[in-house]
Amino acid sequence: MAGRKVYVKVLAEIDPEGKIRPLNITWENGRVYEIDSVLDRRRAYAGGVGGTAIRYTISVNGKVTYLFEDEGKWFVCA
């Protein structure tokens, strides 16, 4: 069964070289999740929802998950 893209609000920091570091995610119900760390960043397949995007491997509350950025829109796979 395929997942769905859940578009989320992301607060991010951009350094002088243009490198983006997401800091937190606001879920569709308004709950804010702080990102503990960014473990990896690469273009990758958005498993279950199709297409490719920039995939951030992140840690939230000690759990590793993925956050995707595609042309300025941020989403997770639910």
CSV table of N, CA and C in Angstrom, one decimal:
chain,number,residue,atom,x,y,z
A,1,MET,N,0.8,-1.2,0.0
A,1,MET,CA,0.0,0.0,0.0
A,1,MET,C,0.9,1.2,0.0
A,2,ALA,N,0.6,2.1,-0.9
A,2,ALA,CA,1.4,3.4,-1.0
A,2,ALA,C,1.1,4.3,0.1
A,3,GLY,N,2.1,5.1,0.5
A,3,GLY,CA,1.9,6.1,1.5
A,3,GLY,C,1.3,7.4,0.9
A,4,ARG,N,1.3,8.4,1.7
A,4,ARG,CA,0.9,9.7,1.1
A,4,ARG,C,1.9,10.8,1.6
A,5,LYS,N,2.0,11.8,0.8
A,5,LYS,CA,2.8,13.0,1.1
A,5,LYS,C,2.1,13.8,2.1
A,6,VAL,N,2.7,14.1,3.2
A,6,VAL,CA,2.1,15.1,4.2
A,6,VAL,C,3.0,16.3,4.1
A,7,TYR,N,2.5,17.4,3.6
A,7,TYR,CA,3.3,18.6,3.5
A,7,TYR,C,3.3,19.2,4.9
A,8,VAL,N,4.5,19.7,5.3
A,8,VAL,CA,4.7,20.2,6.6
A,8,VAL,C,5.4,21.6,6.5
A,9,LYS,N,5.2,22.3,7.6
A,9,LYS,CA,6.0,23.6,7.7
A,9,LYS,C,7.3,23.3,8.3
A,10,VAL,N,8.4,23.9,7.8
A,10,VAL,CA,9.7,23.6,8.3
A,10,VAL,C,10.4,24.9,8.6
A,11,LEU,N,11.0,25.0,9.8
A,11,LEU,CA,11.8,26.2,10.2
A,11,LEU,C,13.2,25.7,9.9
A,12,ALA,N,13.9,26.5,9.1
A,12,ALA,CA,15.3,26.1,8.7
A,12,ALA,C,16.3,27.2,8.8
A,13,GLU,N,17.5,26.9,8.9
A,13,GLU,CA,18.6,27.8,8.9
A,13,GLU,C,19.4,27.7,7.6
A,14,ILE,N,19.7,28.8,7.0
A,14,ILE,CA,20.5,28.8,5.8
A,14,ILE,C,21.8,29.5,6.0
A,15,ASP,N,22.9,28.8,5.8
A,15,ASP,CA,24.2,29.5,6.1
A,15,ASP,C,24.7,30.3,4.9
A,16,PRO,N,25.7,31.1,5.0
A,16,PRO,CA,26.2,32.0,4.0
A,16,PRO,C,26.5,31.3,2.6
A,17,GLU,N,26.8,30.0,2.7
A,17,GLU,CA,27.1,29.2,1.5
A,17,GLU,C,25.8,28.6,0.8
A,18,GLY,N,24.7,28.8,1.5
A,18,GLY,CA,23.4,28.3,1.0
A,18,GLY,C,23.0,27.0,1.5
A,19,LYS,N,23.8,26.4,2.4
A,19,LYS,CA,23.4,25.1,3.0
A,19,LYS,C,22.3,25.2,3.9
A,20,ILE,N,21.3,24.4,3.7
A,20,ILE,CA,20.0,24.4,4.5
A,20,ILE,C,20.1,23.4,5.6
A,21,ARG,N,19.7,23.8,6.8
A,21,ARG,CA,19.6,22.9,8.0
A,21,ARG,C,18.3,23.1,8.6
A,22,PRO,N,17.4,22.1,8.4
A,22,PRO,CA,16.1,22.1,9.0
A,22,PRO,C,16.2,22.0,10.6
A,23,LEU,N,15.4,22.9,11.3
A,23,LEU,CA,15.5,22.9,12.7
A,23,LEU,C,14.3,22.3,13.4
A,24,ASN,N,13.1,22.5,12.8
A,24,ASN,CA,11.9,21.8,13.4
A,24,ASN,C,10.8,21.7,12.3
A,25,ILE,N,9.9,20.8,12.6
A,25,ILE,CA,8.8,20.5,11.7
A,25,ILE,C,7.5,20.8,12.4
A,26,THR,N,6.6,21.5,11.7
A,26,THR,CA,5.2,21.6,12.3
A,26,THR,C,4.3,20.7,11.5
A,27,TRP,N,3.7,19.7,12.2
A,27,TRP,CA,2.9,18.7,11.6
A,27,TRP,C,1.5,19.3,11.2
A,28,GLU,N,0.7,18.7,10.4
A,28,GLU,CA,-0.6,19.2,10.0
A,28,GLU,C,-1.5,19.5,11.1
A,29,ASN,N,-1.4,18.9,12.3
A,29,ASN,CA,-2.2,19.2,13.4
A,29,ASN,C,-1.7,20.4,14.3
A,30,GLY,N,-0.6,21.0,13.8
A,30,GLY,CA,0.0,22.1,14.6
A,30,GLY,C,1.1,21.8,15.5
A,31,ARG,N,1.3,20.5,15.8
A,31,ARG,CA,2.3,20.0,16.7
A,31,ARG,C,3.7,20.3,16.1
A,32,VAL,N,4.6,20.8,17.0
A,32,VAL,CA,6.0,21.1,16.5
A,32,VAL,C,6.9,20.0,17.0
A,33,TYR,N,7.8,19.5,16.1
A,33,TYR,CA,8.8,18.5,16.5
A,33,TYR,C,10.2,19.1,16.2
A,34,GLU,N,11.0,19.2,17.2
A,34,GLU,CA,12.3,19.7,17.1
A,34,GLU,C,13.2,18.6,16.5
A,35,ILE,N,14.0,19.0,15.6
A,35,ILE,CA,15.0,18.1,14.9
A,35,ILE,C,16.3,18.0,15.7
A,36,ASP,N,16.6,16.8,16.2
A,36,ASP,CA,17.8,16.7,17.1
A,36,ASP,C,19.0,16.9,16.2
A,37,SER,N,19.1,16.2,15.1
A,37,SER,CA,20.2,16.3,14.2
A,37,SER,C,19.9,15.9,12.8
A,38,VAL,N,20.7,16.4,11.8
A,38,VAL,CA,20.6,16.1,10.4
A,38,VAL,C,21.7,15.1,10.2
A,39,LEU,N,21.4,13.9,9.8
A,39,LEU,CA,22.4,12.8,9.7
A,39,LEU,C,22.9,12.7,8.2
A,40,ASP,N,22.1,13.1,7.3
A,40,ASP,CA,22.5,12.9,5.9
A,40,ASP,C,21.6,13.8,5.0
A,41,ARG,N,22.1,14.2,3.8
A,41,ARG,CA,21.3,15.0,2.9
A,41,ARG,C,21.7,14.5,1.5
A,42,ARG,N,20.7,14.1,0.7
A,42,ARG,CA,21.0,13.6,-0.7
A,42,ARG,C,19.7,13.6,-1.5
A,43,ARG,N,19.9,13.6,-2.8
A,43,ARG,CA,18.8,13.4,-3.7
A,43,ARG,C,18.4,11.9,-3.7
A,44,ALA,N,17.1,11.6,-3.4
A,44,ALA,CA,16.7,10.2,-3.3
A,44,ALA,C,15.3,10.0,-3.7
A,45,TYR,N,14.9,8.8,-3.9
A,45,TYR,CA,13.5,8.4,-4.2
A,45,TYR,C,12.7,8.6,-2.9
A,46,ALA,N,11.5,9.2,-3.1
A,46,ALA,CA,10.6,9.4,-2.0
A,46,ALA,C,9.7,8.1,-1.8
A,47,GLY,N,10.3,7.1,-1.2
A,47,GLY,CA,9.6,5.8,-1.1
A,47,GLY,C,8.2,5.8,-0.7
A,48,GLY,N,7.4,5.1,-1.6
A,48,GLY,CA,6.0,5.0,-1.3
A,48,GLY,C,5.1,6.1,-1.9
A,49,VAL,N,5.7,7.3,-2.2
A,49,VAL,CA,4.9,8.3,-2.7
A,49,VAL,C,5.3,8.8,-4.1
A,50,GLY,N,6.4,8.2,-4.6
A,50,GLY,CA,6.9,8.4,-5.9
A,50,GLY,C,7.7,9.7,-6.1
A,51,GLY,N,8.5,9.7,-7.1
A,51,GLY,CA,9.4,10.8,-7.4
A,51,GLY,C,10.6,10.9,-6.6
A,52,THR,N,11.5,11.9,-6.9
A,52,THR,CA,12.7,12.1,-6.2
A,52,THR,C,12.7,13.5,-5.6
A,53,ALA,N,13.4,13.7,-4.6
A,53,ALA,CA,13.5,15.0,-3.9
A,53,ALA,C,14.8,15.0,-3.1
A,54,ILE,N,15.1,16.1,-2.5
A,54,ILE,CA,16.3,16.1,-1.5
A,54,ILE,C,15.8,15.5,-0.3
A,55,ARG,N,16.4,14.4,0.1
A,55,ARG,CA,16.0,13.7,1.3
A,55,ARG,C,17.0,14.0,2.5
A,56,TYR,N,16.4,14.5,3.6
A,56,TYR,CA,17.2,14.7,4.8
A,56,TYR,C,16.9,13.5,5.7
A,57,THR,N,17.9,12.8,6.1
A,57,THR,CA,17.8,11.8,7.2
A,57,THR,C,18.0,12.6,8.5
A,58,ILE,N,16.9,12.6,9.3
A,58,ILE,CA,16.9,13.4,10.5
A,58,ILE,C,16.6,12.5,11.7
A,59,SER,N,17.0,13.0,12.9
A,59,SER,CA,16.6,12.4,14.2
A,59,SER,C,15.7,13.3,14.9
A,60,VAL,N,14.5,12.8,15.3
A,60,VAL,CA,13.5,13.5,16.0
A,60,VAL,C,13.2,12.7,17.3
A,61,ASN,N,13.4,13.3,18.4
A,61,ASN,CA,13.2,12.5,19.7
A,61,ASN,C,13.9,11.2,19.7
A,62,GLY,N,15.1,11.2,19.1
A,62,GLY,CA,15.9,10.0,19.1
A,62,GLY,C,15.5,9.0,18.0
A,63,LYS,N,14.5,9.2,17.2
A,63,LYS,CA,14.1,8.3,16.2
A,63,LYS,C,14.5,8.9,14.8
A,64,VAL,N,15.1,8.0,14.0
A,64,VAL,CA,15.6,8.4,12.7
A,64,VAL,C,14.4,8.3,11.7
A,65,THR,N,14.3,9.3,10.9
A,65,THR,CA,13.2,9.4,9.9
A,65,THR,C,13.7,10.2,8.7
A,66,TYR,N,12.8,10.4,7.7
A,66,TYR,CA,13.2,11.2,6.5
A,66,TYR,C,12.3,12.4,6.4
A,67,LEU,N,12.9,13.5,5.9
A,67,LEU,CA,12.2,14.7,5.6
A,67,LEU,C,12.6,15.1,4.2
A,68,PHE,N,11.7,15.4,3.3
A,68,PHE,CA,12.0,15.7,1.9
A,68,PHE,C,11.7,17.1,1.6
A,69,GLU,N,12.6,17.7,0.7
A,69,GLU,CA,12.4,19.0,0.2
A,69,GLU,C,12.4,19.0,-1.3
A,70,ASP,N,11.3,19.5,-1.9
A,70,ASP,CA,11.1,19.4,-3.4
A,70,ASP,C,10.7,20.8,-3.9
A,71,GLU,N,11.6,21.6,-4.4
A,71,GLU,CA,11.4,22.9,-5.0
A,71,GLU,C,10.7,23.8,-4.0
A,72,GLY,N,11.3,23.8,-2.7
A,72,GLY,CA,10.8,24.7,-1.7
A,72,GLY,C,9.6,24.2,-0.9
A,73,LYS,N,9.1,23.0,-1.2
A,73,LYS,CA,8.0,22.4,-0.5
A,73,LYS,C,8.6,21.2,0.3
A,74,TRP,N,8.2,21.1,1.6
A,74,TRP,CA,8.7,20.1,2.5
A,74,TRP,C,7.6,19.1,2.8
A,75,PHE,N,8.0,17.8,2.8
A,75,PHE,CA,7.0,16.8,3.1
A,75,PHE,C,7.6,15.6,3.8
A,76,VAL,N,6.8,14.8,4.4
A,76,VAL,CA,7.2,13.5,5.0
A,76,VAL,C,6.3,12.5,4.4
A,77,CYS,N,6.7,11.2,4.4
A,77,CYS,CA,5.8,10.1,3.9
A,77,CYS,C,5.1,9.5,5.1
A,78,ALA,N,3.8,9.5,5.0
A,78,ALA,CA,3.0,8.9,6.1
A,78,ALA,C,2.3,7.7,5.6
